[in-house]
GROMACS .gro file of C-alpha atoms in nm:
model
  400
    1UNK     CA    1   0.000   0.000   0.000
    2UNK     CA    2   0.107   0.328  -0.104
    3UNK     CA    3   0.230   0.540   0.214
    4UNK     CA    4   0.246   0.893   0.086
    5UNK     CA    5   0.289   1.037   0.341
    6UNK     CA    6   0.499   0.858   0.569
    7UNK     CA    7   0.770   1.012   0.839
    8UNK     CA    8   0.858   0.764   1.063
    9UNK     CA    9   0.799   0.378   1.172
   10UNK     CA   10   0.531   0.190   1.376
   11UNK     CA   11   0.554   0.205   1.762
   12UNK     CA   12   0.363   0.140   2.045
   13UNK     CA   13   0.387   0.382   2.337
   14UNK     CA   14   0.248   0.604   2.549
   15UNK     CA   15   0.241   1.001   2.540
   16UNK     CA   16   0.504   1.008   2.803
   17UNK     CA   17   0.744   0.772   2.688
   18UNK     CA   18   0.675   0.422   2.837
   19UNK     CA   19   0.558   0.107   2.712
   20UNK     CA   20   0.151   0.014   2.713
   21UNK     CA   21   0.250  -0.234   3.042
   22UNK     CA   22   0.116  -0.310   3.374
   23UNK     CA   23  -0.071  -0.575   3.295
   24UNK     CA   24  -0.292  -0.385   3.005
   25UNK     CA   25  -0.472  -0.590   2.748
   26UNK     CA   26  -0.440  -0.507   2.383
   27UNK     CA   27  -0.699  -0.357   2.284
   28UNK     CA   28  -0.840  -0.484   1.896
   29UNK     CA   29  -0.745  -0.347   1.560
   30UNK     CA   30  -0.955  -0.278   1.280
   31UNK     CA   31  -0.970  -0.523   1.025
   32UNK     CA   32  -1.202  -0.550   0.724
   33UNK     CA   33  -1.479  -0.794   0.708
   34UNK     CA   34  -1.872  -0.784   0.625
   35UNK     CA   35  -2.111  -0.572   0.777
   36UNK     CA   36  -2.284  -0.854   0.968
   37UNK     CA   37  -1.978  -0.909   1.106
   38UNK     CA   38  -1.991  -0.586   1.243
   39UNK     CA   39  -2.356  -0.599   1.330
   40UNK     CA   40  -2.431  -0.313   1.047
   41UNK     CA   41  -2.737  -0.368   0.799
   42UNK     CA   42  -2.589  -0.475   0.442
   43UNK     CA   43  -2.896  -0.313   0.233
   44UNK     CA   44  -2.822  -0.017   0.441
   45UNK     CA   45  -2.471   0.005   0.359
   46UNK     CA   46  -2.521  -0.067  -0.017
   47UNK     CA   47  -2.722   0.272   0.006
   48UNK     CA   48  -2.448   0.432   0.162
   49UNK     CA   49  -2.221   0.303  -0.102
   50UNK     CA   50  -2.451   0.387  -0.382
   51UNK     CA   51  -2.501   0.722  -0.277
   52UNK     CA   52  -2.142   0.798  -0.199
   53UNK     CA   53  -2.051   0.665  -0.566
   54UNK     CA   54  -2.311   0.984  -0.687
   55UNK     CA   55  -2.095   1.263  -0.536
   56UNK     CA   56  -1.860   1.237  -0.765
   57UNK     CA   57  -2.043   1.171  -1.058
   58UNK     CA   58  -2.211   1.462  -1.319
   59UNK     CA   59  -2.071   1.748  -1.433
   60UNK     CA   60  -2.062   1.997  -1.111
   61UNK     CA   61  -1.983   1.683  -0.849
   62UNK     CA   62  -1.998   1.752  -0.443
   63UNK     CA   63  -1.665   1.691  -0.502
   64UNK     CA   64  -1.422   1.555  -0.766
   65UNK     CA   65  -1.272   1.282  -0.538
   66UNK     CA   66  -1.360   1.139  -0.210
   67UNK     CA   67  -1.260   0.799   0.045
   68UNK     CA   68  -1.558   0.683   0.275
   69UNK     CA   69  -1.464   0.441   0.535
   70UNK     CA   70  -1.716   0.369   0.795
   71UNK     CA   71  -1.757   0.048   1.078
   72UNK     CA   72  -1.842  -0.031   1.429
   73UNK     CA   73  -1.645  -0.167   1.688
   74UNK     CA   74  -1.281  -0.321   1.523
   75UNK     CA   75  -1.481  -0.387   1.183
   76UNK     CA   76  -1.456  -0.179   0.868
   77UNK     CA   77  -1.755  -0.263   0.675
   78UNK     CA   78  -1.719   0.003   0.418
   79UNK     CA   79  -1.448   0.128   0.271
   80UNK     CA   80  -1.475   0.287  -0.075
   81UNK     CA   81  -1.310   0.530  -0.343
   82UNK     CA   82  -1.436   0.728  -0.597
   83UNK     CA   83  -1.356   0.976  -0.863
   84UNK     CA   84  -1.030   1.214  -0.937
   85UNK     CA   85  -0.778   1.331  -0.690
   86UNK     CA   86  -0.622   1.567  -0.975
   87UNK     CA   87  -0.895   1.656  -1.222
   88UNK     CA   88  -0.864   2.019  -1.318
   89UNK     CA   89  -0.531   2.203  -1.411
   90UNK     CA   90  -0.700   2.527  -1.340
   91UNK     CA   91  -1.053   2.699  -1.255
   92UNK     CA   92  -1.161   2.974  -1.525
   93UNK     CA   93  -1.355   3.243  -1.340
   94UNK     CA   94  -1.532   3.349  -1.702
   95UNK     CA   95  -1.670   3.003  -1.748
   96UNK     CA   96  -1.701   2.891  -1.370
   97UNK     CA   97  -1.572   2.630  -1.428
   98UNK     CA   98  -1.280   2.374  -1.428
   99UNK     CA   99  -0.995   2.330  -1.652
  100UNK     CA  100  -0.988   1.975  -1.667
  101UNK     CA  101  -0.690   1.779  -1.740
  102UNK     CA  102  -0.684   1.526  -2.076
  103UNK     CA  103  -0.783   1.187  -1.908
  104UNK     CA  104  -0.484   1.048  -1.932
  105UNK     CA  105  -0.316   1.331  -1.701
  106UNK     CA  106  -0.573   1.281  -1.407
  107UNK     CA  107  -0.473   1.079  -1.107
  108UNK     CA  108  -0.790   0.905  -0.963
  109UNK     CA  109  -0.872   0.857  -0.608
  110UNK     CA  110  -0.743   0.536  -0.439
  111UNK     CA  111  -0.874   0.427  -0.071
  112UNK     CA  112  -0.487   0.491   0.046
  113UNK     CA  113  -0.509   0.843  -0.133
  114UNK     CA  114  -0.403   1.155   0.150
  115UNK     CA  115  -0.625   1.424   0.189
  116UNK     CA  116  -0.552   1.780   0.334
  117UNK     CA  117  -0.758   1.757   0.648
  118UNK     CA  118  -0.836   2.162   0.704
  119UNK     CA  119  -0.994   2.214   1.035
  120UNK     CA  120  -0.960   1.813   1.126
  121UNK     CA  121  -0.621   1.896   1.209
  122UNK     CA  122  -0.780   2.091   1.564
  123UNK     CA  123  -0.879   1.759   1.692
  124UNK     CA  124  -0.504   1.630   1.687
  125UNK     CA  125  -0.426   1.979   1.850
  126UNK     CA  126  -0.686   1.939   2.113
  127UNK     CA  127  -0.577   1.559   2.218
  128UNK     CA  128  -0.244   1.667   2.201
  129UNK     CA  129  -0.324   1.880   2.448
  130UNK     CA  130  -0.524   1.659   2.661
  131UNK     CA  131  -0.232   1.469   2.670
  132UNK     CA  132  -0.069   1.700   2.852
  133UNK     CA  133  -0.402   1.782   3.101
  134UNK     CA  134  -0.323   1.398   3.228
  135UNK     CA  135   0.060   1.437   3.277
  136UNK     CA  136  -0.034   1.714   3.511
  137UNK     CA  137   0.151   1.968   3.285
  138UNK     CA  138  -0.120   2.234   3.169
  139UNK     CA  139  -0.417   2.267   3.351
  140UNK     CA  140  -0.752   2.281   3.171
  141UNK     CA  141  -0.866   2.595   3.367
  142UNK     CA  142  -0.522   2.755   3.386
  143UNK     CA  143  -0.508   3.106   3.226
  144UNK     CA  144  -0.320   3.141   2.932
  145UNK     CA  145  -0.111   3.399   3.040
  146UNK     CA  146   0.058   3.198   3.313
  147UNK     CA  147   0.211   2.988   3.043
  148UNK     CA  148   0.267   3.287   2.747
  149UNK     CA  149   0.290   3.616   2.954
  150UNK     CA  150   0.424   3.803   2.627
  151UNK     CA  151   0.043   3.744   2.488
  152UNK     CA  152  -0.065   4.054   2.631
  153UNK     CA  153  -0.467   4.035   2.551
  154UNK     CA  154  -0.478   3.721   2.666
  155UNK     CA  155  -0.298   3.844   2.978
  156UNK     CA  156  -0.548   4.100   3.042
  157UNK     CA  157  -0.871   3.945   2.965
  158UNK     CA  158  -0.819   3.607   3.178
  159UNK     CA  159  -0.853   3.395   2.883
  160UNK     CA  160  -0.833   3.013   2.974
  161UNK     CA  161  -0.726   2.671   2.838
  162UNK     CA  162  -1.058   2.547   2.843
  163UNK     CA  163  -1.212   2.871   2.660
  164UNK     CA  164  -0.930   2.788   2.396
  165UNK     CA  165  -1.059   2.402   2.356
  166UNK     CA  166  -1.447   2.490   2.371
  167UNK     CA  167  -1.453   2.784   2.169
  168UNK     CA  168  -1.556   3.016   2.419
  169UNK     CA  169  -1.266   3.286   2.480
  170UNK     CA  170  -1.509   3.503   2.292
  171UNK     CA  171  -1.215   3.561   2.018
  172UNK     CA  172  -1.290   3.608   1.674
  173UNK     CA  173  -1.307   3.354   1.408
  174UNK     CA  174  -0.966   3.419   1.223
  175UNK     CA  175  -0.705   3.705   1.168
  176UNK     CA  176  -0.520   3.807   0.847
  177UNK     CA  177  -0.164   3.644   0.905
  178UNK     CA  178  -0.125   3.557   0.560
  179UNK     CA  179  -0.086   3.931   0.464
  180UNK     CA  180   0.201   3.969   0.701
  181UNK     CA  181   0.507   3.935   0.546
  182UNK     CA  182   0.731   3.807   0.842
  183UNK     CA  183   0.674   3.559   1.147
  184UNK     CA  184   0.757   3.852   1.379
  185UNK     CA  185   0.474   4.067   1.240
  186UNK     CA  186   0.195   3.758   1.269
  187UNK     CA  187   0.339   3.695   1.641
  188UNK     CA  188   0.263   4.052   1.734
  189UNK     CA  189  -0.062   3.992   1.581
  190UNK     CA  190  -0.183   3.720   1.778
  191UNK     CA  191  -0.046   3.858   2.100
  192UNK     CA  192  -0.173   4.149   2.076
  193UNK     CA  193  -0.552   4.028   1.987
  194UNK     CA  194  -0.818   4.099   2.244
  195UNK     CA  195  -1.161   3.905   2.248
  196UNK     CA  196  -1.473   4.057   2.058
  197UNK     CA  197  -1.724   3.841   2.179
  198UNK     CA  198  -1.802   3.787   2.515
  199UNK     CA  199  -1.612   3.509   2.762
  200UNK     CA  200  -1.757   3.193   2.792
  201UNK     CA  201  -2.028   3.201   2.493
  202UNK     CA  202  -1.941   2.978   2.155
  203UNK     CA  203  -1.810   3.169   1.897
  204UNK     CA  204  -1.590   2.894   1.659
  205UNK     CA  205  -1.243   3.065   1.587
  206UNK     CA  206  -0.925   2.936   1.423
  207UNK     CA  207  -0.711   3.159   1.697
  208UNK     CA  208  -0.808   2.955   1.960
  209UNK     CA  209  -0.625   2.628   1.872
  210UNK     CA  210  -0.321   2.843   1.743
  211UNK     CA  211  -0.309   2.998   2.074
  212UNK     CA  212  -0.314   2.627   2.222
  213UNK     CA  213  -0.042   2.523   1.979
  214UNK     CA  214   0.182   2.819   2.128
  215UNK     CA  215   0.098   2.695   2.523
  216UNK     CA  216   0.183   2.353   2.425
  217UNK     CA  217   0.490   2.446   2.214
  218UNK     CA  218   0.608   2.633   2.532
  219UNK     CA  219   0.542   2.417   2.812
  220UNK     CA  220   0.677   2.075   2.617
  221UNK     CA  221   0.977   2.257   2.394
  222UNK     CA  222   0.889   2.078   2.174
  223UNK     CA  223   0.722   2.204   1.821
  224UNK     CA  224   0.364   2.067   1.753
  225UNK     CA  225   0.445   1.820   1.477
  226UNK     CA  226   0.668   1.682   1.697
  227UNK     CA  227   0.377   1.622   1.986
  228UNK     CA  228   0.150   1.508   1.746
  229UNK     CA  229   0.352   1.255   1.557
  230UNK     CA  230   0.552   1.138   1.897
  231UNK     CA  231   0.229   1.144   2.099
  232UNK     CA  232  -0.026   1.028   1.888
  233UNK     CA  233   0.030   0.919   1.557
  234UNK     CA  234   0.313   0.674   1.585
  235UNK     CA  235   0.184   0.517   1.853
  236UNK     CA  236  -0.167   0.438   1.697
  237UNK     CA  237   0.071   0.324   1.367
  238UNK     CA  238  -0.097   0.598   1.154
  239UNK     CA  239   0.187   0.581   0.903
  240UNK     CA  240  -0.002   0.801   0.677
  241UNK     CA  241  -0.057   1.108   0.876
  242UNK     CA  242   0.210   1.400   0.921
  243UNK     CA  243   0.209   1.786   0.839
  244UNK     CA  244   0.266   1.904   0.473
  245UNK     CA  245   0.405   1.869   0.201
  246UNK     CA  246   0.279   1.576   0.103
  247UNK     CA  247   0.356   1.588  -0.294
  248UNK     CA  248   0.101   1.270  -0.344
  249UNK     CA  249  -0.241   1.429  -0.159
  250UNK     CA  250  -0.523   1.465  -0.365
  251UNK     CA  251  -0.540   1.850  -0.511
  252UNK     CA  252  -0.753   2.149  -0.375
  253UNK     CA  253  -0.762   2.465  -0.508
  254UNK     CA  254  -0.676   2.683  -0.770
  255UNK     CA  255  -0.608   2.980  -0.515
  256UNK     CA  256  -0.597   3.296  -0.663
  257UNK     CA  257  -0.747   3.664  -0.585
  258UNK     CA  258  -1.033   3.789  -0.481
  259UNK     CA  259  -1.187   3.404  -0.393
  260UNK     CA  260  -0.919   3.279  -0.229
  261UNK     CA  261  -0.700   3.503  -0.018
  262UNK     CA  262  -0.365   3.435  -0.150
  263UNK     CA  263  -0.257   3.447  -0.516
  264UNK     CA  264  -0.070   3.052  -0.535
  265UNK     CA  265  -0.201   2.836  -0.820
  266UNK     CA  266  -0.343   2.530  -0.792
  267UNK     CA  267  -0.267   2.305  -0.450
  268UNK     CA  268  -0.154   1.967  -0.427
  269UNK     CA  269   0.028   1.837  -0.104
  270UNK     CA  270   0.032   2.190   0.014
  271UNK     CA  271  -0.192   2.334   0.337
  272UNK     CA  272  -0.486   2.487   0.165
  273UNK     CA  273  -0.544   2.696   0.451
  274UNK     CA  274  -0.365   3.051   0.377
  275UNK     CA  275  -0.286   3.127   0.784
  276UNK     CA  276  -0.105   2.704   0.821
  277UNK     CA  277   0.063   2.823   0.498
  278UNK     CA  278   0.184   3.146   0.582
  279UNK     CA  279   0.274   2.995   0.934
  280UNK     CA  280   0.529   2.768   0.750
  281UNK     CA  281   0.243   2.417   0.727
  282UNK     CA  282   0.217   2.338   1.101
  283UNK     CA  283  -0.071   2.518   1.268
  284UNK     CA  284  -0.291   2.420   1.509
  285UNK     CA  285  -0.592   2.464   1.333
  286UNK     CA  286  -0.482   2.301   0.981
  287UNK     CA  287  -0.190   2.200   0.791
  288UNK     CA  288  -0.236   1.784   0.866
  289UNK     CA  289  -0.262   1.546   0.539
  290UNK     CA  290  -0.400   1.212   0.655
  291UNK     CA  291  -0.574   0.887   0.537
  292UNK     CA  292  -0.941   0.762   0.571
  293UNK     CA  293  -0.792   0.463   0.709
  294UNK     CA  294  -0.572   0.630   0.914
  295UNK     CA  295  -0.827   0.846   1.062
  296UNK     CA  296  -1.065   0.531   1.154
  297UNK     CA  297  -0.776   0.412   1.326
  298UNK     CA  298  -0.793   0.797   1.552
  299UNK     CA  299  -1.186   0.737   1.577
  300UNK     CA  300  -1.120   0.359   1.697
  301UNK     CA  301  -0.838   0.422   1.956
  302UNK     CA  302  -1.103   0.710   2.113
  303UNK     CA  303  -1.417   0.461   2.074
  304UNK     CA  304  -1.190   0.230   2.274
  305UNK     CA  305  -1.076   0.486   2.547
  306UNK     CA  306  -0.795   0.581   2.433
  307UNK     CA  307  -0.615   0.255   2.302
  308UNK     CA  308  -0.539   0.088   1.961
  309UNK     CA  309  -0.349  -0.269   1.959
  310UNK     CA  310  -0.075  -0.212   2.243
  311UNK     CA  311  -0.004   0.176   2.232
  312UNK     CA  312  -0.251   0.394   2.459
  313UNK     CA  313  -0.254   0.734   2.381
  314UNK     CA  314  -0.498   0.873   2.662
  315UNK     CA  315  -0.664   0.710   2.968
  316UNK     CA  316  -1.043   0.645   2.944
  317UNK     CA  317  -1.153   0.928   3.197
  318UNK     CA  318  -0.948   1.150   2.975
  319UNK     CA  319  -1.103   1.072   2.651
  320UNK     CA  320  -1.425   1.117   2.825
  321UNK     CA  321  -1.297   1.469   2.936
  322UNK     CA  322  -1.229   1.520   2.573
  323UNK     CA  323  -1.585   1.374   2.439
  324UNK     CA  324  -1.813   1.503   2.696
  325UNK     CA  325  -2.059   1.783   2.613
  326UNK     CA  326  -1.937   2.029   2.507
  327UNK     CA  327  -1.666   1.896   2.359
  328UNK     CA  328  -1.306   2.001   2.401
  329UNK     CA  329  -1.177   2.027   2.073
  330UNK     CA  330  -1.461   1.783   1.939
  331UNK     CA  331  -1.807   1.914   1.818
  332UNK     CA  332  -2.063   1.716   1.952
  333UNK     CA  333  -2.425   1.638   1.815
  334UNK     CA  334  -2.399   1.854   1.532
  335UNK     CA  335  -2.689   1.706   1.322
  336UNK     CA  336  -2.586   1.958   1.043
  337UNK     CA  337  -2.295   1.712   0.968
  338UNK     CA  338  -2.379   1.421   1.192
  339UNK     CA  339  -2.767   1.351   1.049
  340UNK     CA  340  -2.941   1.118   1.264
  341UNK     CA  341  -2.589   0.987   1.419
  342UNK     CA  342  -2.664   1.327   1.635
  343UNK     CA  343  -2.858   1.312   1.997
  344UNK     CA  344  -2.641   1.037   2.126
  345UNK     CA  345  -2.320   1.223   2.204
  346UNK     CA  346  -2.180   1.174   1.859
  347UNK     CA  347  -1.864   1.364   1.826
  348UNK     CA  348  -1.653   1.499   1.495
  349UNK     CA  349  -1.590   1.801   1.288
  350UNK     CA  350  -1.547   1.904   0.931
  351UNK     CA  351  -1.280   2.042   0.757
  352UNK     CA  352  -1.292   2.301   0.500
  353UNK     CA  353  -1.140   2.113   0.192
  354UNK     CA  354  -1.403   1.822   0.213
  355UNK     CA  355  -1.311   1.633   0.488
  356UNK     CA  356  -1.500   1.538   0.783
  357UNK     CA  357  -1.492   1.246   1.081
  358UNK     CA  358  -1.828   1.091   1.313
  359UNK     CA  359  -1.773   0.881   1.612
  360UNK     CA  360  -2.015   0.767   1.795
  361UNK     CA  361  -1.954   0.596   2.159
  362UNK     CA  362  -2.327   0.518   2.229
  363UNK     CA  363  -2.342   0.279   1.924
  364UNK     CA  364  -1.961   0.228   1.879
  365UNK     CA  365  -1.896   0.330   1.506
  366UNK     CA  366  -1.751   0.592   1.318
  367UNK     CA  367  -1.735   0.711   0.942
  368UNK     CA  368  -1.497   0.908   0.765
  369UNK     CA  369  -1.555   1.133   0.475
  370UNK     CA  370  -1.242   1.251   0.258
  371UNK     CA  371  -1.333   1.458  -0.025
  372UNK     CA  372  -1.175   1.784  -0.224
  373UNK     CA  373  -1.488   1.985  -0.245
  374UNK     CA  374  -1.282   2.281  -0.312
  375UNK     CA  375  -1.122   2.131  -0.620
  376UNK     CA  376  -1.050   2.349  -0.824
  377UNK     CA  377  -1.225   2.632  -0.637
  378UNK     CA  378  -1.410   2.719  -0.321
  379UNK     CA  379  -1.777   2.729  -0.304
  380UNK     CA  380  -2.023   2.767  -0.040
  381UNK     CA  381  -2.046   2.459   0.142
  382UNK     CA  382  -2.282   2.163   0.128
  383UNK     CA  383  -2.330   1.978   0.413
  384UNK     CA  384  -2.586   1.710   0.317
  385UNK     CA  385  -2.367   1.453   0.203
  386UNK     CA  386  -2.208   1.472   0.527
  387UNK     CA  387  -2.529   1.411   0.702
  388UNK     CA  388  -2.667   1.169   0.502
  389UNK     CA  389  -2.363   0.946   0.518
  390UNK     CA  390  -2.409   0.945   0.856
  391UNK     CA  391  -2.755   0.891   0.849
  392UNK     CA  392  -2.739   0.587   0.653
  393UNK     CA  393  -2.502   0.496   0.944
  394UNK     CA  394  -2.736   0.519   1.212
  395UNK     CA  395  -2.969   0.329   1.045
  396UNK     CA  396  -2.746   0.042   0.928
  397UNK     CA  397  -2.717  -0.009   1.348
  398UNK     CA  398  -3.072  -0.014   1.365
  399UNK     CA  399  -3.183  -0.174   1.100
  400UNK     CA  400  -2.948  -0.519   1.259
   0.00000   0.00000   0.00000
């Protein structure tokens, strides 16, 4: 199997450095087999598969490309590809429409194909810093200022660890880094930025898990790539996940002025995200390329509390700190992406590109959906496949 985006072997411990021991049971990897083995309704995964075939299909697709891989318990019953991870060579703005590339110089979408994960990437950030929460490192109600005193709004208005994981510091959704045209000028910038909503009510903001990727850069010493590959993904043996580049991803946009925000071309095995990009690829709210496989393994280690074959990468009363309403990190019961997998303490999130992830403890399954909606350029998003994969989900459990 291709590994595209490989950066380091298999391994099996824990955040802090020691072996899964004391006496610890393995607990089961995913392996594919039928969906009665995995107590899932056949018909109503052959909707599922039917369906997810059709968003790639036509002449304006949901997407050009896209990886479904969806199960319960250790069992992937689905697991599917579809369509073109390079289609168009470039979007014309007169037409609106693609450029597409002769057949012949397309590269189609294989189940091992790496997506840029967008916003996806937060949920790494936020167990990543969970991690830390059980060493006894960073405490979740700990003001931000005691660990970065130099961010002097943050300083002054109190804001917390746990406003920065729920998405209540009351700061606003995103800031224009990319137009700065040095790392000391886009510092200053998010030092110096004060809330605009109010403390403690939701307001979804990119600056909150970039603020969390500077505490946990500071308190470890160690860069977030680092944390996230040493803590989490080599562990779980998610071979296929690292920050960019990742020259084998399936494309994304053809990013040019005044729709996107950032004159660049068209993306492949770059961050789409203009503030990862200008931040050098490693952000804490984007800048991850990963695998649908790889991700079910992420979903499967959490279903399980925190363990996948002999690594552990959080204890169970940690990973239900991280899953329980509202959510650090994790969105939870959001029925505009989850459909009828919402109500029951689903948890997930969406990333910009395409790409999105549903676990669900209550029922013990999970679906991912990799796609590159925004190939070759950005348009207001459409949620309904989203939901309806997930739907068909729900149903496949009770329809067994």
């Amino acid at each position: 199997m291709e590994q595209a985006c490989d950066r380091g072997g298999r391994g099996s411990r824990r955040p802090n450095g020691s072996e899964n021991g004391g006496g610890e049971l393995s607990a089961p990897r995913l392996r594919v087999d039928t969906p009665e083995r995995a107590g899932l309704d056949p018909e109503e995964l052959q909707h599922l598969v039917r369906e997810f075939h059709a968003l790639t299909t036509g002449e304006r697709p949901w997407a050009p490309g896209a990886v479904l891989v969806a199960g319960r318990g250790p069992v992937i019953a689905v697991q599917e590809a579809s369509g073109w991870a390079v289609r168009y060579a470039s979007y014309d703005p007169e037409a609106d429409a693609g450029v597409e590339l002769p057949p012949e110089a397309r590269v189609p979408v294989r189940v091992d194909t790496p997506f840029d994960l967008a916003s996806l990437t937060k949920l790494f950030t936020a167990v990543a810093a969970v991690q830390q929460i059980e060493r006894g490192t960073l405490g979740i109600d700990a003001r931000v200022g005691a660990y970065l005193p130099e961010f002097t709004a943050a300083v002054t208005h109190g804001i917390t660890v746990r406003e920065l994981l729920t998405h209540t510091s009351g700061l606003r959704p995103e800031l224009p880094l990319y137009d700065c045209d040095d790392d000391a000028g886009r510092l200053d910038l998010l030092r110096a930025e004060p809330p605009i909503g109010v403390p403690g009510t939701y307001t979804y903001s990119d600056l909150n898990p970039l603020l969390l990727q500077h505490v946990l850069e500071r308190i470890t010493g160690r860069r977030l790539d680092v944390l996230v590959r040493d803590g989490i993904t080599r562990p779980l043996g998610m071979t296929s996940t690292r920050f960019g580049p990742c020259p084998q991803a399936a494309a994304t946009e053809d990013q040019r002025r005044p729709w996107a925000k950032a004159d660049r071309g068209m993306l492949r095995g770059v961050v789409h995200d203009e503030n990862a990009w200008a931040l050098g690829g490693v952000a804490g709210h984007a800048g991850l390329f990963s695998t649908a496989r790889d991700l079910a393994i992420f979903c499967r280690a959490l279903l399980a509390g925190g363990a996948y074959g002999p690594a552990r990468i959080l204890g169970p009363d940690f990973v239900e700190l991280l899953l329980t309403p509202p959510g650090l990190g994790f969105a939870i019961d959001q029925k505009w992406f989850m459909g009828e997998l919402a109500g029951r303490g689903a948890a997930g999130h969406t990333g910009f590109t395409g790409t999105s992830l549903v676990l669900d403890p209550s029922t013990d399954t999970f679906v991912v959906l990799l796609a590159n909606t925004v190939h070759p350029r950005r348009r207001p998003p459409d949620n309904t496949p989203r939901a309806n994969t997930a739907t068909r989900l729900a149903r496949a459990v009770r329809g067994t």
